[in-house]
Coordinates of C-alpha atoms in Angstrom, one line a residue:
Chain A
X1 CA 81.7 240.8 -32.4
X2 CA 79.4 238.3 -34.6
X3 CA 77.7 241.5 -35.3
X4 CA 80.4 243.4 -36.4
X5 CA 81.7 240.2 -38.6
X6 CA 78.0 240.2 -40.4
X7 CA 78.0 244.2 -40.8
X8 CA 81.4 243.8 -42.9
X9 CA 79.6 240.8 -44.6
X10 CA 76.9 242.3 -46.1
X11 CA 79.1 245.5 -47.0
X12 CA 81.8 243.2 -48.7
X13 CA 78.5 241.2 -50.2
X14 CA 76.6 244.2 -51.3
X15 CA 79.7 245.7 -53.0
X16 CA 80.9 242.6 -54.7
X17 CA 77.6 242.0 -55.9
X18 CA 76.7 245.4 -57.3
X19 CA 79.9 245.7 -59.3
X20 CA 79.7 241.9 -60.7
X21 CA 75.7 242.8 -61.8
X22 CA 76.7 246.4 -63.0
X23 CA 79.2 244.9 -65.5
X24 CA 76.7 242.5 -67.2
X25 CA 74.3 245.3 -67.3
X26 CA 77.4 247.7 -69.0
X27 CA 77.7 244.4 -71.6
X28 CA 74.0 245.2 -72.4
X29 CA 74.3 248.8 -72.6
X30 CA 77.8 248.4 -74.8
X31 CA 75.8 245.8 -77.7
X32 CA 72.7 248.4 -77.3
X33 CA 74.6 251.6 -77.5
X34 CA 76.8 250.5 -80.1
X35 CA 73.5 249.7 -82.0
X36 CA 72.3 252.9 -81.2
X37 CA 75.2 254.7 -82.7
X38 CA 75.5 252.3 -85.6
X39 CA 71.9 253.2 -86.0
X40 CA 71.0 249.3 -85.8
X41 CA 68.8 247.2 -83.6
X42 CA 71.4 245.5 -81.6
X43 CA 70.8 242.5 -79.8
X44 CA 67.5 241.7 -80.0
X45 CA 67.2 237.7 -80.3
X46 CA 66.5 235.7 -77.0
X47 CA 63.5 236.0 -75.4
X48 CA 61.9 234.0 -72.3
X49 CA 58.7 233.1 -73.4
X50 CA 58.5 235.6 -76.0
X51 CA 59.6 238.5 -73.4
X52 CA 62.9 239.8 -74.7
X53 CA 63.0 243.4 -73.2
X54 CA 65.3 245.2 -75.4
X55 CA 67.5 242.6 -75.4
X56 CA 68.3 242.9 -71.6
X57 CA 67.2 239.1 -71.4
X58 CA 69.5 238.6 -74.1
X59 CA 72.8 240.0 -72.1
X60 CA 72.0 238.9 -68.5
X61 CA 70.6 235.6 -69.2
X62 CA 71.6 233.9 -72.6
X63 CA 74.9 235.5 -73.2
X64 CA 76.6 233.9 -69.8
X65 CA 74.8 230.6 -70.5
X66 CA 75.9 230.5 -74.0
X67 CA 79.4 231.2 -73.1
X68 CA 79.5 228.8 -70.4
X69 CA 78.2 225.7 -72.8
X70 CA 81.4 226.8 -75.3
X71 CA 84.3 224.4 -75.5
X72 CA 86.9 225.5 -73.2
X73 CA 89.7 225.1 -75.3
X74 CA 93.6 225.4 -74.4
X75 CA 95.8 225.2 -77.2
X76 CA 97.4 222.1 -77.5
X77 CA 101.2 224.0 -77.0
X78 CA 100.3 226.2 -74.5
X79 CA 100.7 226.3 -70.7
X80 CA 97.5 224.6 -69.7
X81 CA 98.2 225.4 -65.8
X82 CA 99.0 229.7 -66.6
X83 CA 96.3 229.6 -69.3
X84 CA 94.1 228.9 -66.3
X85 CA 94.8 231.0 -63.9
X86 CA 95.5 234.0 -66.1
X87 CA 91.9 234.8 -66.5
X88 CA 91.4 234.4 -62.8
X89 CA 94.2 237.3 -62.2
X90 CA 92.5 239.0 -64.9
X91 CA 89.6 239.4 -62.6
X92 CA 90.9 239.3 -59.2
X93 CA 91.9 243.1 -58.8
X94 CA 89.5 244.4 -60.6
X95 CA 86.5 242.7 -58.1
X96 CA 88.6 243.9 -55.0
X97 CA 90.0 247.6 -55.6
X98 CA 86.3 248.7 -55.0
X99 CA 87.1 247.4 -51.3
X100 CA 88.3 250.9 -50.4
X101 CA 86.1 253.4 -52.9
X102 CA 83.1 254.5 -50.1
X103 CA 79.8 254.6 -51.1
X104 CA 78.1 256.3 -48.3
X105 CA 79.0 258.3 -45.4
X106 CA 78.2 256.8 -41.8
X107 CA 74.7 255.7 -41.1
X108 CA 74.0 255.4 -37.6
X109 CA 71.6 252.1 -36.8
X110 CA 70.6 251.8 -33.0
X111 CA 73.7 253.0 -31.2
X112 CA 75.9 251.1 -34.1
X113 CA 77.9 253.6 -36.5
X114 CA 78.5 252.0 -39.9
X115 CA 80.9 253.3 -42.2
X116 CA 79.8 252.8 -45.6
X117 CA 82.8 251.3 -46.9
X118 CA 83.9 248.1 -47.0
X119 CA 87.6 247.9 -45.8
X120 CA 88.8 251.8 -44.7
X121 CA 92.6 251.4 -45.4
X122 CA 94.9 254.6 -44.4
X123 CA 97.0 253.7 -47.3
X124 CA 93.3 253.9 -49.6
X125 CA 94.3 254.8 -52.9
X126 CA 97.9 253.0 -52.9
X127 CA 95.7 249.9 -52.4
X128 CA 94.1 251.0 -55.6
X129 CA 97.2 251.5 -57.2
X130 CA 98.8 248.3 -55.5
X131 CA 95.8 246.2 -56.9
X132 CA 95.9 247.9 -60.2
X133 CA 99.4 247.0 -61.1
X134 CA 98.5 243.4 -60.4
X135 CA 96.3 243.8 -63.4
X136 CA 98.5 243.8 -66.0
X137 CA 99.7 239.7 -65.6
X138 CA 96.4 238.9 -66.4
X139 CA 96.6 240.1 -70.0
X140 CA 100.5 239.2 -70.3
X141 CA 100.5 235.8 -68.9
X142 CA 97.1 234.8 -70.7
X143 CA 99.1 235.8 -74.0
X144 CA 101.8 233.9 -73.4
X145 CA 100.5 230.7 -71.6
X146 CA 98.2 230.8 -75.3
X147 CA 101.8 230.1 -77.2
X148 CA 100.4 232.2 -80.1
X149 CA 102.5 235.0 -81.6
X150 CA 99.1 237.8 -82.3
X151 CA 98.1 237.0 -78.7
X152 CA 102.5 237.5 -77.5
X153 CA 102.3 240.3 -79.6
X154 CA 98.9 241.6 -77.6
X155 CA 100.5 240.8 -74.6
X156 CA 104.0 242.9 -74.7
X157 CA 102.0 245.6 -76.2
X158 CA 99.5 245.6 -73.3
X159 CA 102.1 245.1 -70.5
X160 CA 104.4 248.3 -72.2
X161 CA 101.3 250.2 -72.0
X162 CA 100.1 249.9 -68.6
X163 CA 103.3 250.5 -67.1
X164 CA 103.4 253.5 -68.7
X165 CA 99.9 255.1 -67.9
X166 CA 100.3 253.8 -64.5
X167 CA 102.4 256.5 -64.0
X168 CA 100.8 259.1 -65.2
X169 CA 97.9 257.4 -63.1
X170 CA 99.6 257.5 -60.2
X171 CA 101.1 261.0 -60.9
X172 CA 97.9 263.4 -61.3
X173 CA 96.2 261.9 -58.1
X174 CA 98.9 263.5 -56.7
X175 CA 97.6 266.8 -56.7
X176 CA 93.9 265.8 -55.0
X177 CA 96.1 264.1 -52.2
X178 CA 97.8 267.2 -51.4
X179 CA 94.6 269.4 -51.7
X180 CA 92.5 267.0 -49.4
X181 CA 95.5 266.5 -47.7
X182 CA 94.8 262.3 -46.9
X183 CA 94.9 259.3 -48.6
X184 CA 91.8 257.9 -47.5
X185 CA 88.9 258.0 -50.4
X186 CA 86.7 258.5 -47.2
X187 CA 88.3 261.3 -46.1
X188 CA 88.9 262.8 -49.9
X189 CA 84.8 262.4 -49.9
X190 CA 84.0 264.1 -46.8
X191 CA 86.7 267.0 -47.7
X192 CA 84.7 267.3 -50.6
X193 CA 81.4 268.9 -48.3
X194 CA 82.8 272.3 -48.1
X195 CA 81.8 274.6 -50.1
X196 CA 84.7 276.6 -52.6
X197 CA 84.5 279.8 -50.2
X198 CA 85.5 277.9 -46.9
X199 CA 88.8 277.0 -48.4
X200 CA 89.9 280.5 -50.4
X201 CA 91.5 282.9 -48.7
X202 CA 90.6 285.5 -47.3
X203 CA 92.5 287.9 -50.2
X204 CA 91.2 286.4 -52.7
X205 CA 87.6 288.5 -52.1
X206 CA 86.5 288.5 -55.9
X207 CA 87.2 284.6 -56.6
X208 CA 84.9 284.0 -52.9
X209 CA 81.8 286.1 -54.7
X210 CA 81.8 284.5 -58.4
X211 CA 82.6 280.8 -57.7
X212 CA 82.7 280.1 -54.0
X213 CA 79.3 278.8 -54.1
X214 CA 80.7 275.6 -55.7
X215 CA 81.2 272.9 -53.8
X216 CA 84.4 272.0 -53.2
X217 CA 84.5 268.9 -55.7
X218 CA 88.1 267.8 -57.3
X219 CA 86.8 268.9 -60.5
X220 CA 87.0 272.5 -59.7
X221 CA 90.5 272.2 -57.7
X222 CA 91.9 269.8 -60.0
X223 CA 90.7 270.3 -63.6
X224 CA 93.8 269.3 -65.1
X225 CA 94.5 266.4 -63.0
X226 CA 90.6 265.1 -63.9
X227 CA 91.8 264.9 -67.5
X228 CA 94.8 263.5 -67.0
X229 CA 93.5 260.7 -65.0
X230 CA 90.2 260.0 -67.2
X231 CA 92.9 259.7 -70.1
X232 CA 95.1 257.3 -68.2
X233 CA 92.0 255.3 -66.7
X234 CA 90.6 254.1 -70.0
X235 CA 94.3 253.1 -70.7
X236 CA 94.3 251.2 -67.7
X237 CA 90.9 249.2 -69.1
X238 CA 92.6 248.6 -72.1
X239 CA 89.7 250.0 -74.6
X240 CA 89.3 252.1 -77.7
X241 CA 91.3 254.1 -78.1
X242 CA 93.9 252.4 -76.1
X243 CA 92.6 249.0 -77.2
X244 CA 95.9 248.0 -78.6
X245 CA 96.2 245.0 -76.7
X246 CA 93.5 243.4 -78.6
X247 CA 93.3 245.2 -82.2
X248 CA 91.1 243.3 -84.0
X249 CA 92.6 244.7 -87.2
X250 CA 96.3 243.8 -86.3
X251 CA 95.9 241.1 -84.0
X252 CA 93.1 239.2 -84.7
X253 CA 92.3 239.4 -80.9
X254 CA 95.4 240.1 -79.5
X255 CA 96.0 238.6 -76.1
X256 CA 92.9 236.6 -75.8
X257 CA 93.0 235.1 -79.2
X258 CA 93.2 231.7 -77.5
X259 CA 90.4 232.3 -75.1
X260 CA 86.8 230.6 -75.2
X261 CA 84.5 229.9 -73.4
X262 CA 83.8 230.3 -69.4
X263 CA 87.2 231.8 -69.6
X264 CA 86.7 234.4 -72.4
X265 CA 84.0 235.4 -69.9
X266 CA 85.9 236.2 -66.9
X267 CA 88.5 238.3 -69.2
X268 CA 85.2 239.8 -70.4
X269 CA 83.7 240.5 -66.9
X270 CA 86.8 241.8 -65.6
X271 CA 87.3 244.0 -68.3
X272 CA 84.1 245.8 -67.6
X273 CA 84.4 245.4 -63.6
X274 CA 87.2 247.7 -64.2
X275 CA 85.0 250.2 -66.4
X276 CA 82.9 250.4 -63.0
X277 CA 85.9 250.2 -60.4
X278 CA 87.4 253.5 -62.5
X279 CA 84.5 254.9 -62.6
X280 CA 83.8 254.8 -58.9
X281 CA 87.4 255.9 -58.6
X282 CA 86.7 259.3 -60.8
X283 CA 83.4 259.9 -58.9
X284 CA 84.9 259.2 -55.3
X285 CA 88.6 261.3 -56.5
X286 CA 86.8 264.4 -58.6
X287 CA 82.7 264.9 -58.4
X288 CA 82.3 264.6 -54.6
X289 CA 82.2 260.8 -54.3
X290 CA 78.9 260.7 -52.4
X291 CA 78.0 263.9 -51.8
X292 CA 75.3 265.6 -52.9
X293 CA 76.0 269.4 -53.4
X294 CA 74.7 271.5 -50.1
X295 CA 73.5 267.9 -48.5
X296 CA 74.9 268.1 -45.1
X297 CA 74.3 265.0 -42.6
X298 CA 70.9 266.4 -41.4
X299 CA 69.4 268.2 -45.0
X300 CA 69.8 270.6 -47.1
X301 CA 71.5 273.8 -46.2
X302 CA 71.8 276.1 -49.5
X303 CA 74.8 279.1 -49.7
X304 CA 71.7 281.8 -50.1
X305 CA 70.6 281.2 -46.5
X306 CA 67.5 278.5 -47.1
X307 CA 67.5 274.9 -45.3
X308 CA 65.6 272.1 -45.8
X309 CA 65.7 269.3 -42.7
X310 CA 66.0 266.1 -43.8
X311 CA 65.7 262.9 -41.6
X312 CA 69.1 260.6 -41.1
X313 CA 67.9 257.7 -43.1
X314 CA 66.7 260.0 -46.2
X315 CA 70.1 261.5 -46.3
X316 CA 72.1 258.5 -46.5
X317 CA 69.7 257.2 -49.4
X318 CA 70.5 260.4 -51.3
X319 CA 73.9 260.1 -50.8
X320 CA 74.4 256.4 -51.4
X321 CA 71.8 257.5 -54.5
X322 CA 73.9 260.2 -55.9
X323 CA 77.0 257.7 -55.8
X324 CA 75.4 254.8 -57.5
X325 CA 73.9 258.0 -60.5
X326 CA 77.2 259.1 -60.9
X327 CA 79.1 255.8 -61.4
X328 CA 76.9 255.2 -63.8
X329 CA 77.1 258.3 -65.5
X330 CA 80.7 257.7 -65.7
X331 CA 80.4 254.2 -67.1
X332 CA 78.0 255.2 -69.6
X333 CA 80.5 257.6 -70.9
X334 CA 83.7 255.4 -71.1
X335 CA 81.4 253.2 -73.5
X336 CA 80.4 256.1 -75.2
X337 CA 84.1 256.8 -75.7
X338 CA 84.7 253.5 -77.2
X339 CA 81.8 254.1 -80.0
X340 CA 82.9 257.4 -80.6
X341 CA 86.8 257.8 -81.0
X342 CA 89.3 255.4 -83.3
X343 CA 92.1 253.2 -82.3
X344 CA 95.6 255.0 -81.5
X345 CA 98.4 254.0 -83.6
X346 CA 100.8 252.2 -81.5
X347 CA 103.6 255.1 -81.4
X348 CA 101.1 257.5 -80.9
X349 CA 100.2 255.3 -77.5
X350 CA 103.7 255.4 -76.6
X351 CA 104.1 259.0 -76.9
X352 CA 100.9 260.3 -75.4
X353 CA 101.7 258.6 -72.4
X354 CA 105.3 259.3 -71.8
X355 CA 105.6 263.0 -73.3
X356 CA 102.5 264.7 -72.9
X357 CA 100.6 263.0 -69.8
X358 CA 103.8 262.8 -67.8
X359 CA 104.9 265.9 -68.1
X360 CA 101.6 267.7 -67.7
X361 CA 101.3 265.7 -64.4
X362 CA 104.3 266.8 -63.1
X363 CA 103.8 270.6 -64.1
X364 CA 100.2 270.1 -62.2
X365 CA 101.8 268.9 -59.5
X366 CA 104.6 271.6 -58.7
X367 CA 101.8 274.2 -59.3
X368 CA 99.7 272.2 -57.1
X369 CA 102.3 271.9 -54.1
X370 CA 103.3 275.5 -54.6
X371 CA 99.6 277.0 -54.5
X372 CA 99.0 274.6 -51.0
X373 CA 102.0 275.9 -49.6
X374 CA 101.3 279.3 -50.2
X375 CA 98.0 279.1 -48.8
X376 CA 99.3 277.6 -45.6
X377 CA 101.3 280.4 -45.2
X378 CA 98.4 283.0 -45.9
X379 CA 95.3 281.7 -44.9
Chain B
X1 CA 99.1 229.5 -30.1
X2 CA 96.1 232.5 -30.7
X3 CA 94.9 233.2 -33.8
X4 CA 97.5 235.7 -35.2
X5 CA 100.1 232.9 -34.7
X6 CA 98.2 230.9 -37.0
X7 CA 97.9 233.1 -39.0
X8 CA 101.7 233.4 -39.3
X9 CA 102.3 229.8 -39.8
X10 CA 100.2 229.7 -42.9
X11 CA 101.6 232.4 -44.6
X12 CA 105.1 231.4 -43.6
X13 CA 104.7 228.1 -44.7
X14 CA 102.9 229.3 -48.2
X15 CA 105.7 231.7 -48.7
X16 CA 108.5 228.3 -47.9
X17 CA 106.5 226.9 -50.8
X18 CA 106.4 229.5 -53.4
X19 CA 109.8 230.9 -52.8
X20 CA 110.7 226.9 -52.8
X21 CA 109.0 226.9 -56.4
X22 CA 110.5 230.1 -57.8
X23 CA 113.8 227.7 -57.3
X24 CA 113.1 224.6 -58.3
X25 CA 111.0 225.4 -61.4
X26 CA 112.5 224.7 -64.4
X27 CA 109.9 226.9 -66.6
X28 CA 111.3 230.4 -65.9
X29 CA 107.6 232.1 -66.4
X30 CA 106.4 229.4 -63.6
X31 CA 109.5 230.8 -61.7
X32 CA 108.1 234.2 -62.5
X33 CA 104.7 234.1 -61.1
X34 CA 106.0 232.2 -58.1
X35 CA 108.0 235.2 -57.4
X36 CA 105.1 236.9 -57.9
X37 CA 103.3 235.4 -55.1
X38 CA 105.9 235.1 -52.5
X39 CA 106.3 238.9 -52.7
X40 CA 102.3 239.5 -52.4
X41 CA 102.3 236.7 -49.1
X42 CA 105.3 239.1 -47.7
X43 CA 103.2 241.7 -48.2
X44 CA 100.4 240.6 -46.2
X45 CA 102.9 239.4 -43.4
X46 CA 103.7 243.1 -43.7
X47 CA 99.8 244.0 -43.5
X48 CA 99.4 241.8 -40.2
X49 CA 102.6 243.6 -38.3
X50 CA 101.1 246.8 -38.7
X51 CA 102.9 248.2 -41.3
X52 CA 100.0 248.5 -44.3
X53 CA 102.4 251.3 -46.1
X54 CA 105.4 249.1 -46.2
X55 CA 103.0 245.9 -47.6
X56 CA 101.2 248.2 -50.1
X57 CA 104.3 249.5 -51.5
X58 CA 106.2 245.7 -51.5
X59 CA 102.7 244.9 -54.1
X60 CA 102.5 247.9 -56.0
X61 CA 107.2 248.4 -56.8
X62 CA 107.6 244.4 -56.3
X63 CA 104.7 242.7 -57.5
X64 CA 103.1 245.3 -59.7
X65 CA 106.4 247.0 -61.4
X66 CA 109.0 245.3 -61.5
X67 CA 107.9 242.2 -61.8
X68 CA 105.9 242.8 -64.5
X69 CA 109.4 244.1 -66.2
X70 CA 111.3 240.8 -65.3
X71 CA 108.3 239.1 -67.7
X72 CA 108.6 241.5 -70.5
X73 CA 111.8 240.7 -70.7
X74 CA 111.2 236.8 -70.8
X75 CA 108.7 237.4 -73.3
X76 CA 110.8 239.2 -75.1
X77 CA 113.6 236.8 -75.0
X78 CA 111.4 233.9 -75.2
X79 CA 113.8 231.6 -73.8
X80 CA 112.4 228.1 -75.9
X81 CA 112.5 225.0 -74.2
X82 CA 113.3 225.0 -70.1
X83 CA 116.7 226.6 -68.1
X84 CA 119.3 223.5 -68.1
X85 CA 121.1 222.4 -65.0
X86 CA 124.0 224.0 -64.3
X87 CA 126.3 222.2 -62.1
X88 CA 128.6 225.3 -61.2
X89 CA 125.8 227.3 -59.9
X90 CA 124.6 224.4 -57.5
X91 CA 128.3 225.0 -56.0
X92 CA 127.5 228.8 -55.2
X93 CA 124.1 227.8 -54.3
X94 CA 125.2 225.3 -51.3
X95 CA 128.5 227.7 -50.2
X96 CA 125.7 231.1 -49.9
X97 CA 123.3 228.4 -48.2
X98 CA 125.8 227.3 -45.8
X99 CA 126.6 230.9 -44.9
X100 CA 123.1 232.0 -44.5
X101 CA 122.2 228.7 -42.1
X102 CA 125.4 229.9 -40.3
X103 CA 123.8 233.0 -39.6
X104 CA 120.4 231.8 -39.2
X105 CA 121.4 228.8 -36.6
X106 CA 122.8 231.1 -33.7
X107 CA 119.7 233.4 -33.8
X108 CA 117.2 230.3 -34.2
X109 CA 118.8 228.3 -31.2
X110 CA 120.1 231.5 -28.3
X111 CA 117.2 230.5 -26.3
X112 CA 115.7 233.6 -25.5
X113 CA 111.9 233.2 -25.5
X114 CA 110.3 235.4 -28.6
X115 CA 109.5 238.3 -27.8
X116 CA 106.0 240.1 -29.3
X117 CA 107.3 241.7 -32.2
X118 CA 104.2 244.3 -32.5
X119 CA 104.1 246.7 -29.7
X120 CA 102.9 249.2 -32.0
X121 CA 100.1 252.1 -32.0
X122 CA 97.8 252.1 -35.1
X123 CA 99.6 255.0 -36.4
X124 CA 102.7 252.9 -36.4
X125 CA 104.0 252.0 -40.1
X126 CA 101.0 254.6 -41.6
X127 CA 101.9 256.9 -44.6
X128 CA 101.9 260.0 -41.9
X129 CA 104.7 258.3 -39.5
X130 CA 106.8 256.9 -42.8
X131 CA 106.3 260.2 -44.4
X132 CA 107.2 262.2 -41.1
X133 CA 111.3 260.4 -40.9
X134 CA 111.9 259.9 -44.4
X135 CA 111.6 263.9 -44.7
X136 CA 112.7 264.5 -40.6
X137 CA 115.5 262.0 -39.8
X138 CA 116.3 260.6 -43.0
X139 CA 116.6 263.3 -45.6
X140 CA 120.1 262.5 -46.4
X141 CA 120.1 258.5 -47.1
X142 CA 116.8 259.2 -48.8
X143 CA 117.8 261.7 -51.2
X144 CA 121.1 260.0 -51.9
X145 CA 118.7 256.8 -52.4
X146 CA 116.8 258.9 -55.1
X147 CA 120.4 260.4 -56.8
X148 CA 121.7 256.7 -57.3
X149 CA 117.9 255.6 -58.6
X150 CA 118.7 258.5 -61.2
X151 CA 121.8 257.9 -61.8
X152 CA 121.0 254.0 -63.3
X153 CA 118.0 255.3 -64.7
X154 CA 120.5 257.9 -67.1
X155 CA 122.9 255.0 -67.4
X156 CA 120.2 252.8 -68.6
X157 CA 119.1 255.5 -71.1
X158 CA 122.7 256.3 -71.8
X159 CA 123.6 252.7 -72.8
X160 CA 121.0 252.1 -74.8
X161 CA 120.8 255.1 -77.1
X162 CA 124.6 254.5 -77.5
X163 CA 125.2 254.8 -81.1
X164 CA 126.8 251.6 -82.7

């Protein structure tokens, strides 16, 4: 019992903790990049005793410190009780969506099975959904608590916006629940194992020969819905080019204008907590979560015929490995996104989400259902 | 009492409060985000009777959507100063209170002891055992459910596209 307690602990502890540290890191990687595509140093100033390494000292150490020792400062007609707590709902469902997004598969210690996941709800990725529509009050009632009209302003704007991409969020997952056929994000993981040839039919002979040595990843059953969602998902985080929220050329700093400080830090943090929460969510929904292509749970076993044996505790390094590699391959191209691409115009926002996203969903989604149906009847 | 009783009494008695504050508050945001948080403590009541879907759903249409449209709105309207006292609807307010404590007594008092209210499997109140009667035993009243949702959603478009 105490056991069991502890294991859940150190899961909940380990996940909490690598998300909070991988979101400082992405604020170093975001002033370095940028630097590096600007084709300037970047941050380069602090050092501890004259060790400044690349300015990494510079993001993890001096940055929180220096934003800590900043006047917190509520504006004098504002709501000082919701200007408060706004930035703590800012970064509430961001830290705990990653609750259900599995990072391993089981690893077996003694006679103990542990499921690498922290909380392994059946209702999974509505919990995601659930926590990510709590995301939005954040944002809306920082900007209003601030009684400022750039940061209102940022604030309508942001909450019109995520209500809309939440749909077509929520809408082109759709089509990896029916293919996987669960909503557990374990479950989608482990469907992910088989290879393309185990689930084609038998009539389609020449589509089993060219691609059925794939594995079975959401990427390859669910192209469309991949873009979709990567689209929507940087809405969600509220950056370039969805950054509309806070355009620095409209709105000064749209809805946390009014936000210094220890506070400014937590909208900060949580803003890149959700880089690495949707990042896990794209890896976990679309490239296999944890697997590693041909790793099975005792090695390597390759479509040509060749095995490699691997023991337990190897395999569950690579897996938990190829999880952590691909999270941050995906959060290292959401910043690159932001560096790369302008700002929407607000319209053009408006109408991406409503008349192109939605309706591609729902198309992918009939097509989708009508494909999974047919191949129940035909296996 | 065991612990899940305990449980119960905190949340019931956190959810007396907010709901108790989206009344009483005079600031309609405050009112707002009270809301807010006495539908996410139902939906953890929901969590501990073993019915996650219902709880998740109660966040993610309550909390998440249409909550979030109830504050648009205010911040649209930007109602200045705070909601006046209105003695007319403290009239209404005591005549729907009475009838609800009228209902209420009778149940509270019949002397029955409480029963467990969760006899249930774990499948019980899943998305697979929802799913399985909405689309079994309750096609109709669903789909009519989803024709009137329609319906208002044309009206709403309807009404405000009406030329002037």
């Amino acid at each position: 019992m105490i056991v069991d307690i502890g294991i859940v602990a150190i899961k909940a502890f380990l996940v909490l903790f690598m998300v909070l540290n991988l979101a400082g890191l992405l604020g170093w990687v975001e002033r370095k990049g940028s630097a590096l595509i600007q084709d300037r140093i970047g941050a380069n100033r602090a050092s501890i005793f004259g060790f400044a390494g690349m300015g990494l000292v510079n993001t993890l150490i001096a940055d929180p410190l220096k934003f800590l020792t900043k006047e917190d400062f509520v504006p004098p007609s504002g709501d000082r009780f919701l200007h408060t707590l706004a930035p703590c709902l800012a970064l509430f469902p961001a830290l705990v969506t990653f609750a259900v997004i599995p990072f391993g598969d089981v690893l077996y210690l003694g006679d103990r099975v542990i499921n690498l996941q922290v909380a392994n709800l059946n209702v999974g990725i509505l919990y995601i959904f659930a926590m990510g529509s709590l995301g939005v009050y954040g944002l809306v009632i920082g900007a209003w608590a601030s009684n400022n009209k750039f940061s209102l302003l940022g604030g309508v704007r942001g909450s019109a916006q995520m209500i809309s991409y939440e749909v077509a969020l929520g809408l082109s997952v759709i089509g990896i629940l029916m293919v996987y056929g669960t909503l557990e994000l374990q479950e989608i993981a482990r469907g992910q194992g088989a290879l393309l040839r185990e689930l084609l039919p038998e009539s389609a002979g020449f589509l089993r020969a060219t691609v059925g040595w794939l594995p079975a990843w959401g990427i390859f059953l669910q192209p469309v819905a991949f873009l979709l969602f990567f689209t929507a998902a940087v809405a969600e985080t509220k950056r370039i080019p969805f950054d509309l929220p806070e355009a620095e050329s409209e709105l000064v700093a749209g809805s946390h204008v009014e936000y210094s400080g220890g506070k400014f830090l937590m909208f900060f943090a949580g803003e890149f907590a959700e880089i690495v929460t949707a990042a896990g969510l794209m890896t976990t929904l679309f490239f296999g979560g944890w697997q590693v292509p041909y790793l099975m749970r005792d090695g390597f076993h390759f479509p040509w015929g060749a095995s490699i044996l691997l023991p337990h505790v190897a395999v569950v390094l690579l897996q938990v490995g190829a999880f952590t590699f691909k999270v941050l391959f995906f959060c290292w191209l959401q910043i690159l996104l932001r560096w790369t691409v302008p700002r929407f115009r607000y319209d053009q926002v408006m109408r991406l989400g409503w008349k192109m996203l939605l309706p591609v969903a729902l198309v992918n989604v009939m097509i989708t259902a009508l494909v999974v149906l047919y191949m129940q009847h035909n296996p | 009492m065991n612990g899940a009783q305990v449980g119960f009494f905190i949340l019931a008695g956190l959810l007396i409060v907010s709901s108790l504050w989206v009344v009483f508050q005079r600031n309609v945001v405050h009112s707002a985000m009270a809301l807010v948080a006495a539908l996410f403590l139902v939906a953890i009541l929901f969590l501990t009777l073993n019915a996650p879907m219902v709880g998740v759903l109660q966040i993610l249409v309550y909390a998440g959507a249409i909550m979030v449209l109830f504050l648009f709105v205010i911040m649209f309207l930007n109602p200045i100063g705070l909601e006046q006292r209105r003695r007319l609807w403290w009239g209404f307010g005591a005549l729907a209170g009475l009838l609800l404590a009228g209902a209420l007594v009778p149940v509270l008092t019949n002397g029955d002891a409480p029963r467990d209210p969760v006899v249930a499997t774990e499948l019980f109140g899943g998305p697979e055992e929802l799913a399985r009667s909405l689309f079994t035993d309750f096609v109709l009243p669903f789909e009519i459910a989803s024709i009137l949702l329609l319906v208002a959603i044309v009206g709403a478009v309807v009404l405000a596209k009406r030329e002037p």
